[in-house]
CSV table of C-alpha atoms in Angstrom, one decimal:
chain,number,residue,atom,x,y,z
W,1,MET,CA,0.0,0.0,0.0
W,2,ARG,CA,1.3,3.4,-1.0
W,3,LEU,CA,0.9,6.7,0.8
W,4,GLY,CA,-0.4,10.0,-0.6
W,5,ILE,CA,-0.8,13.5,0.8
W,6,ASN,CA,-3.8,15.8,0.3
W,7,LEU,CA,-3.1,19.5,0.6
W,8,GLY,CA,-6.8,20.4,0.5
W,9,TYR,CA,-7.6,23.9,-0.6
W,10,TRP,CA,-5.1,26.7,-1.2
W,11,GLY,CA,-5.4,30.2,0.1
W,12,LEU,CA,-6.2,29.4,3.7
W,13,GLY,CA,-3.2,31.2,5.1
W,14,MET,CA,-0.9,28.1,5.0
W,15,ASP,CA,0.4,28.3,1.4
W,16,ALA,CA,4.1,28.4,2.3
W,17,ASP,CA,3.5,25.5,4.7
W,18,ASN,CA,1.8,23.6,1.9
W,19,ILE,CA,4.9,23.7,-0.2
W,20,ALA,CA,7.0,22.5,2.8
W,21,VAL,CA,4.5,19.7,3.4
W,22,ALA,CA,4.7,18.6,-0.3
W,23,GLN,CA,8.5,18.8,-0.3
W,24,GLU,CA,8.7,16.7,2.9
W,25,ALA,CA,6.3,14.1,1.4
W,26,ASP,CA,8.5,14.0,-1.7
W,27,ARG,CA,11.6,13.4,0.5
W,28,LEU,CA,9.8,10.7,2.5
W,29,GLY,CA,8.8,8.8,-0.6
W,30,TYR,CA,5.1,9.5,-0.7
W,31,SER,CA,3.5,8.4,-4.0
W,32,VAL,CA,1.2,11.4,-4.8
W,33,CYS,CA,0.3,14.9,-3.7
W,34,TRP,CA,-3.3,15.9,-4.3
W,35,ALA,CA,-4.8,19.4,-4.4
W,36,ALA,CA,-8.5,20.3,-4.3
W,37,GLU,CA,-10.7,23.1,-5.6
W,38,ALA,CA,-14.2,24.3,-4.8
W,39,TYR,CA,-14.9,28.0,-5.3
W,40,GLY,CA,-11.5,29.5,-4.2
W,41,SER,CA,-8.2,28.3,-5.4
W,42,ASP,CA,-8.1,26.3,-8.6
W,43,ALA,CA,-6.2,23.0,-8.5
W,44,ALA,CA,-4.3,23.3,-11.8
W,45,THR,CA,-2.3,26.4,-10.8
W,46,VAL,CA,-1.5,24.9,-7.4
W,47,LEU,CA,-0.3,21.6,-8.9
W,48,SER,CA,2.0,23.3,-11.4
W,49,PHE,CA,3.6,25.2,-8.5
W,50,VAL,CA,3.9,22.0,-6.4
W,51,ALA,CA,5.4,20.1,-9.4
W,52,ALA,CA,8.0,22.9,-9.8
W,53,LYS,CA,9.0,22.6,-6.2
W,54,THR,CA,9.3,18.8,-6.0
W,55,GLU,CA,11.3,16.1,-7.8
W,56,ARG,CA,9.7,12.7,-7.6
W,57,ILE,CA,6.2,12.8,-6.1
W,58,ASP,CA,3.2,12.6,-8.5
W,59,VAL,CA,0.8,15.6,-8.4
W,60,GLY,CA,-2.9,15.0,-8.8
W,61,SER,CA,-6.2,16.9,-9.0
W,62,ALA,CA,-8.6,15.8,-6.3
W,63,ILE,CA,-10.6,17.1,-8.0
W,64,PHE,CA,-10.9,19.1,-11.2
W,65,GLN,CA,-14.6,20.0,-11.1
W,66,ILE,CA,-16.4,18.8,-14.2
W,67,PRO,CA,-18.8,21.9,-14.4
W,68,ALA,CA,-15.8,24.2,-14.3
W,69,ARG,CA,-14.1,23.3,-17.6
W,70,THR,CA,-15.0,21.9,-21.0
W,71,PRO,CA,-13.6,18.4,-21.4
W,72,ALA,CA,-11.2,19.6,-24.1
W,73,MET,CA,-9.8,22.2,-21.7
W,74,THR,CA,-9.3,19.6,-19.1
W,75,ALA,CA,-7.5,17.4,-21.6
W,76,MET,CA,-5.2,20.4,-22.4
W,77,THR,CA,-4.6,21.1,-18.8
W,78,ALA,CA,-3.8,17.4,-18.0
W,79,ALA,CA,-1.4,17.2,-21.0
W,80,THR,CA,0.3,20.4,-20.0
W,81,LEU,CA,0.7,19.4,-16.3
W,82,ASP,CA,2.1,16.0,-17.3
W,83,THR,CA,4.6,17.7,-19.6
W,84,LEU,CA,5.7,20.3,-17.0
W,85,SER,CA,6.0,17.7,-14.2
W,86,GLY,CA,8.0,15.3,-16.3
W,87,GLY,CA,5.2,12.6,-16.4
W,88,ARG,CA,4.0,13.0,-12.8
W,89,PHE,CA,0.4,14.1,-13.2
W,90,ARG,CA,-2.8,12.2,-12.2
W,91,LEU,CA,-6.2,13.5,-13.4
W,92,GLY,CA,-8.9,13.3,-10.8
W,93,LEU,CA,-12.4,14.4,-11.7
W,94,GLY,CA,-15.7,15.0,-10.0
W,95,VAL,CA,-19.1,16.5,-10.6
W,96,SER,CA,-18.9,18.7,-7.5
W,97,GLY,CA,-22.4,19.4,-6.0
W,98,PRO,CA,-25.5,21.4,-6.9
W,99,GLN,CA,-24.6,24.5,-4.8
W,100,VAL,CA,-21.2,24.9,-6.5
W,101,SER,CA,-22.2,23.7,-10.0
W,102,GLU,CA,-25.3,26.0,-10.3
W,103,GLY,CA,-24.3,28.8,-7.9
W,104,TRP,CA,-20.7,29.3,-8.9
W,105,TYR,CA,-20.5,27.9,-12.5
W,106,GLY,CA,-24.0,28.4,-13.7
W,107,VAL,CA,-24.1,24.8,-14.9
W,108,LYS,CA,-27.3,22.8,-14.2
W,109,PHE,CA,-26.7,19.9,-11.9
W,110,ASP,CA,-28.6,17.2,-13.8
W,111,LYS,CA,-27.8,13.8,-15.1
W,112,PRO,CA,-24.3,13.8,-13.4
W,113,LEU,CA,-23.6,10.2,-14.4
W,114,ALA,CA,-24.3,10.7,-18.1
W,115,ARG,CA,-22.3,14.0,-18.0
W,116,THR,CA,-19.3,12.3,-16.4
W,117,ARG,CA,-19.3,9.4,-18.9
W,118,GLU,CA,-19.4,11.8,-21.8
W,119,TYR,CA,-16.8,14.1,-20.3
W,120,VAL,CA,-14.4,11.1,-19.8
W,121,GLU,CA,-15.0,9.9,-23.4
W,122,ILE,CA,-14.0,13.3,-24.8
W,123,ILE,CA,-11.0,13.6,-22.6
W,124,ARG,CA,-9.8,10.1,-23.7
W,125,LYS,CA,-10.2,11.0,-27.3
W,126,ALA,CA,-8.4,14.3,-26.9
W,127,MET,CA,-5.6,12.7,-24.9
W,128,SER,CA,-5.1,10.1,-27.6
W,129,ARG,CA,-4.3,13.0,-30.0
W,130,GLU,CA,-6.8,11.8,-32.6
W,131,ARG,CA,-8.9,14.5,-34.3
W,132,LEU,CA,-11.7,15.4,-31.9
W,133,VAL,CA,-15.1,14.4,-33.1
W,134,HIS,CA,-18.0,13.9,-30.7
W,135,GLU,CA,-21.8,13.9,-30.8
W,136,GLY,CA,-23.4,13.6,-27.4
W,137,ALA,CA,-26.2,15.0,-25.2
W,138,ASN,CA,-23.9,17.6,-23.6
W,139,TRP,CA,-21.2,18.3,-26.2
W,140,THR,CA,-21.0,18.3,-30.0
W,141,LEU,CA,-17.6,18.7,-31.5
W,142,PRO,CA,-17.1,20.4,-33.9
W,143,LEU,CA,-20.3,22.5,-33.7
W,144,PRO,CA,-22.4,21.8,-36.8
W,145,GLY,CA,-23.0,24.4,-39.5
W,146,GLY,CA,-20.1,26.6,-38.6
W,147,PRO,CA,-16.4,27.1,-39.4
W,148,GLY,CA,-15.2,24.6,-36.8
W,149,LYS,CA,-13.3,21.5,-38.0
W,150,PRO,CA,-11.9,18.4,-36.2
W,151,ILE,CA,-8.6,19.3,-34.7
W,152,LYS,CA,-6.2,17.4,-32.4
W,153,LEU,CA,-4.2,18.2,-29.3
W,154,THR,CA,-0.8,19.6,-30.1
W,155,VAL,CA,0.8,18.9,-26.7
W,156,HIS,CA,2.7,15.6,-26.4
W,157,PRO,CA,2.3,14.3,-22.8
W,158,VAL,CA,5.2,12.4,-21.3
W,159,ARG,CA,3.1,9.3,-21.0
W,160,GLU,CA,0.8,7.7,-23.5
W,161,HIS,CA,-1.8,7.2,-20.7
W,162,ILE,CA,-2.4,9.6,-17.9
W,163,PRO,CA,-4.1,7.9,-15.0
W,164,LEU,CA,-7.7,9.1,-14.6
W,165,TYR,CA,-9.5,9.0,-11.3
W,166,ILE,CA,-13.1,9.8,-10.4
W,167,ALA,CA,-14.4,10.9,-7.0
W,168,ALA,CA,-17.5,8.9,-6.3
W,169,ILE,CA,-19.8,8.2,-3.3
W,170,GLY,CA,-23.2,6.9,-4.5
W,171,PRO,CA,-23.6,3.3,-5.7
W,172,LYS,CA,-24.4,4.2,-9.3
W,173,ASN,CA,-21.5,6.6,-9.6
W,174,LEU,CA,-19.2,4.1,-8.0
W,175,GLU,CA,-20.2,1.4,-10.5
W,176,GLN,CA,-19.6,3.8,-13.4
W,177,THR,CA,-16.2,4.8,-11.9
W,178,GLY,CA,-15.2,1.2,-11.9
W,179,GLU,CA,-16.2,0.9,-15.5
W,180,ILE,CA,-14.6,4.0,-17.0
W,181,ALA,CA,-11.7,5.1,-14.7
W,182,ASP,CA,-8.3,3.9,-13.7
W,183,GLY,CA,-8.8,4.7,-10.0
W,184,TRP,CA,-11.3,5.9,-7.4
W,185,LEU,CA,-11.0,8.9,-5.0
W,186,GLY,CA,-12.9,8.1,-1.8
W,187,ILE,CA,-13.8,10.0,1.3
W,188,PHE,CA,-15.1,8.8,4.7
W,189,PHE,CA,-14.0,5.3,3.8
W,190,ALA,CA,-14.2,2.8,6.7
W,191,PRO,CA,-12.7,-0.6,6.2
W,192,GLU,CA,-15.6,-2.1,8.2
W,193,HIS,CA,-18.0,-0.7,5.6
W,194,ALA,CA,-15.7,-1.4,2.6
W,195,ALA,CA,-18.4,-3.3,0.7
W,196,LEU,CA,-20.5,-0.1,0.3
W,197,SER,CA,-17.8,1.2,-2.1
W,198,LEU,CA,-16.1,-1.9,-3.4
W,199,GLU,CA,-19.0,-4.0,-4.5
W,200,PRO,CA,-20.3,-1.3,-6.9
W,201,LEU,CA,-16.7,-0.7,-8.1
W,202,LYS,CA,-16.3,-4.4,-8.8
W,203,ALA,CA,-19.6,-4.4,-10.7
W,204,GLY,CA,-18.3,-1.6,-12.9
W,205,ARG,CA,-15.0,-3.3,-13.5
W,206,ALA,CA,-16.9,-6.5,-14.5
W,207,LYS,CA,-18.8,-4.5,-17.1
W,208,ALA,CA,-15.5,-3.5,-18.6
W,209,GLY,CA,-14.3,-7.1,-18.5
W,210,GLN,CA,-11.9,-6.4,-15.7
W,211,ASP,CA,-11.4,-6.8,-12.0
W,212,LEU,CA,-9.9,-4.6,-9.3
W,213,ASP,CA,-6.4,-5.7,-10.0
W,214,GLY,CA,-4.5,-2.6,-11.2
W,215,PHE,CA,-7.3,-0.3,-10.3
W,216,ASP,CA,-6.1,2.3,-7.7
W,217,LEU,CA,-8.4,2.5,-4.6
W,218,CYS,CA,-7.4,5.8,-3.2
W,219,PRO,CA,-9.4,7.1,-0.2
W,220,THR,CA,-8.4,10.3,1.6
W,221,VAL,CA,-8.3,9.8,5.4
W,222,ALA,CA,-7.6,12.3,8.1
W,223,ILE,CA,-4.6,11.6,10.4
W,224,SER,CA,-4.3,13.0,13.9
W,225,VAL,CA,-1.4,11.9,16.0
W,226,GLY,CA,-1.4,11.8,19.8
W,227,ASP,CA,-1.9,9.7,22.9
W,228,ASP,CA,-5.5,10.9,23.5
W,229,VAL,CA,-7.7,9.2,20.9
W,230,LYS,CA,-10.8,11.2,21.9
W,231,ALA,CA,-8.9,14.5,21.5
W,232,ALA,CA,-7.6,13.3,18.1
W,233,ALA,CA,-11.2,12.5,17.0
W,234,ASP,CA,-12.5,15.8,18.3
W,235,SER,CA,-10.1,17.6,16.0
W,236,GLN,CA,-12.0,16.2,13.1
W,237,ARG,CA,-15.5,17.0,14.2
W,238,SER,CA,-15.9,20.3,12.4
W,239,TYR,CA,-14.7,18.8,9.2
W,240,ALA,CA,-17.1,15.8,9.4
W,241,ALA,CA,-20.0,18.1,10.3
W,242,LEU,CA,-19.3,20.4,7.4
W,243,TYR,CA,-19.5,17.6,4.9
W,244,ILE,CA,-22.3,15.5,6.5
W,245,GLY,CA,-24.3,18.6,7.4
W,246,GLY,CA,-23.5,21.3,5.0
W,247,MET,CA,-22.3,20.1,1.7
W,248,GLY,CA,-24.7,20.1,-1.2
W,249,SER,CA,-28.3,20.8,-0.4
W,250,LYS,CA,-30.7,19.3,2.1
W,251,ASP,CA,-32.0,16.9,-0.4
W,252,LYS,CA,-28.7,16.3,-2.3
W,253,ASN,CA,-25.9,15.8,0.2
W,254,PHE,CA,-23.9,12.7,-0.9
W,255,TYR,CA,-21.9,12.6,2.3
W,256,ASN,CA,-25.0,12.6,4.4
W,257,GLN,CA,-26.4,9.8,2.4
W,258,LEU,CA,-23.1,7.9,2.9
W,259,ALA,CA,-23.3,8.3,6.7
W,260,ARG,CA,-26.8,6.9,6.5
W,261,ARG,CA,-25.7,3.8,4.5
W,262,MET,CA,-23.0,3.3,7.2
W,263,GLY,CA,-25.8,3.0,9.8
W,264,TYR,CA,-25.7,6.5,11.2
W,265,GLU,CA,-29.2,7.6,10.1
W,266,GLN,CA,-30.2,9.4,13.3
W,267,ALA,CA,-26.9,11.2,13.7
W,268,ALA,CA,-27.0,12.2,10.0
W,269,ASP,CA,-30.4,13.8,10.5
W,270,GLU,CA,-29.2,15.7,13.6
W,271,ILE,CA,-25.9,16.9,12.1
W,272,GLN,CA,-27.7,18.2,9.0
W,273,GLU,CA,-30.5,19.8,11.0
W,274,LYS,CA,-28.1,21.7,13.3
W,275,TYR,CA,-25.7,22.6,10.6
W,276,LEU,CA,-28.3,24.1,8.3
W,277,ALA,CA,-29.6,26.0,11.3
W,278,ARG,CA,-26.1,27.4,11.7
W,279,ASP,CA,-25.5,25.6,15.0
W,280,TYR,CA,-22.1,24.6,13.9
W,281,ALA,CA,-20.9,23.6,17.3
W,282,GLY,CA,-24.0,21.5,17.9
W,283,ALA,CA,-23.5,19.8,14.5
W,284,ALA,CA,-19.9,19.0,15.3
W,285,ALA,CA,-20.9,17.6,18.7
W,286,ALA,CA,-23.5,15.4,17.1
W,287,VAL,CA,-20.9,13.5,15.0
W,288,PRO,CA,-20.5,10.1,16.5
W,289,HIS,CA,-17.0,9.2,17.8
W,290,ASP,CA,-17.2,5.8,16.1
W,291,LEU,CA,-17.9,7.4,12.7
W,292,ILE,CA,-14.7,9.5,13.0
W,293,ASP,CA,-12.6,6.7,14.5
W,294,SER,CA,-13.6,4.3,11.7
W,295,THR,CA,-12.9,6.8,8.9
W,296,ALA,CA,-9.6,8.4,10.2
W,297,LEU,CA,-6.2,7.5,11.6
W,298,LEU,CA,-6.2,8.5,15.2
W,299,GLY,CA,-3.8,8.1,18.1
W,300,THR,CA,-0.4,6.7,18.5
W,301,LYS,CA,1.9,5.3,15.8
W,302,GLU,CA,1.0,1.8,16.9
W,303,ARG,CA,-2.7,2.4,16.7
W,304,ILE,CA,-2.4,4.0,13.3
W,305,ALA,CA,-0.4,1.1,12.1
W,306,ASP,CA,-3.2,-1.3,13.1
W,307,ARG,CA,-5.7,0.8,11.2
W,308,MET,CA,-3.5,0.9,8.2
W,309,GLN,CA,-3.5,-2.9,8.2
W,310,ALA,CA,-7.3,-2.8,8.1
W,311,TYR,CA,-7.2,-0.4,5.1
W,312,ALA,CA,-4.8,-2.6,3.3
W,313,ALA,CA,-6.9,-5.7,4.0
W,314,ALA,CA,-9.9,-3.9,2.7
W,315,GLY,CA,-8.1,-3.5,-0.7
W,316,VAL,CA,-6.8,0.1,-0.5
W,317,THR,CA,-3.8,0.6,-2.7
W,318,THR,CA,-3.1,4.3,-2.1
W,319,LEU,CA,-3.9,5.7,1.3
W,320,THR,CA,-4.0,9.5,1.0
W,321,LEU,CA,-3.4,11.3,4.3
W,322,ALA,CA,-4.9,14.6,5.3
W,323,PRO,CA,-2.9,15.7,8.4
W,324,ALA,CA,-4.8,17.4,11.2
W,325,GLY,CA,-3.5,20.7,12.6
W,326,PHE,CA,-2.8,24.1,11.4
W,327,THR,CA,0.9,24.4,12.2
W,328,LEU,CA,3.7,23.1,10.0
W,329,ASP,CA,5.2,21.0,12.8
W,330,GLU,CA,1.8,19.2,13.4
W,331,ARG,CA,1.5,18.4,9.7
W,332,ILE,CA,5.1,17.3,9.3
W,333,THR,CA,4.8,15.1,12.4
W,334,ALA,CA,1.7,13.5,10.9
W,335,LEU,CA,3.6,12.9,7.6
W,336,ARG,CA,6.5,11.2,9.3
W,337,THR,CA,4.2,9.2,11.6
W,338,GLY,CA,2.4,7.9,8.5
W,339,VAL,CA,5.6,6.5,7.0
W,340,GLU,CA,6.7,5.0,10.4
W,341,ALA,CA,3.3,3.4,10.9
W,342,LEU,CA,3.3,2.0,7.4
W,343,GLU,CA,6.7,0.4,8.1
W,344,LEU,CA,5.5,-0.9,11.5
W,345,ALA,CA,2.5,-2.4,9.8
W,346,GLY,CA,4.7,-4.2,7.4
W,347,LEU,CA,3.1,-2.5,4.4
W,348,ALA,CA,5.9,-0.4,3.1
């Protein structure tokens, strides 16, 4: 099992520290450094900066938002980043949610599965450097009746095939991800509930005539190091409450639905109700300790090593860490503990 690092969003006052974290992860042998985007920093610019400041570690988008760019633009960006990084780019995609898609980008959040499939088809065509022709429900290339003609990508990526990942939570999206992607970007993944994600992914791989062998299962998990497990879990409460209670809309919150499928229906209701009422402290307090403990790495190096073994046994191939804390020392400590725990677990 390999390790990754997720820098999250840029522009939160820790930008210089983020580069130091990425460089330390590079030095420690981490496999990939991911960056996110929502409606602040864009991931592409951040990743080009990280790639310029590192030597070996892959850089990946977790995620590029599908409503933010045309598929051809995403193919251009991926090819450029792969070239600039010397063949170290991984393309992660996701549909985002209705609030961002419609409120920020002005793109209707409808038929996300069909949109994702078509988006990936166009990217694959463009990245193959064949002349781009496509007729679909969302995009037609070239536009008919005008001066446009089929053209092809002029950039030559370092690799013939850039790994493509999709962030997916719901069963149907997971199944499609297994069918059309090279890897999966997960969140709030608990080894004890691995079947919720892996069974749909396996079904999708079967549709493509393949199995999970060679498919990168890559969940992001928080890591909080310390002797007090409860305190470590409490450091993750606001993050969990934000996603389970406040992401998307009341009727379309994929993280809330995931918590329900994991057996936390009552807690999911309470978290969302309090968060939408702007009782953020109450929402955080309502997050069950067991939910946090099962979806994060908490405690001592030895305890974290035990949990890493559970993730590996569940089939995870790249375990991406999101270090808790706002100081550089806390984040670097978490990075180093991750490597030490992986070695202690016999997984390095």
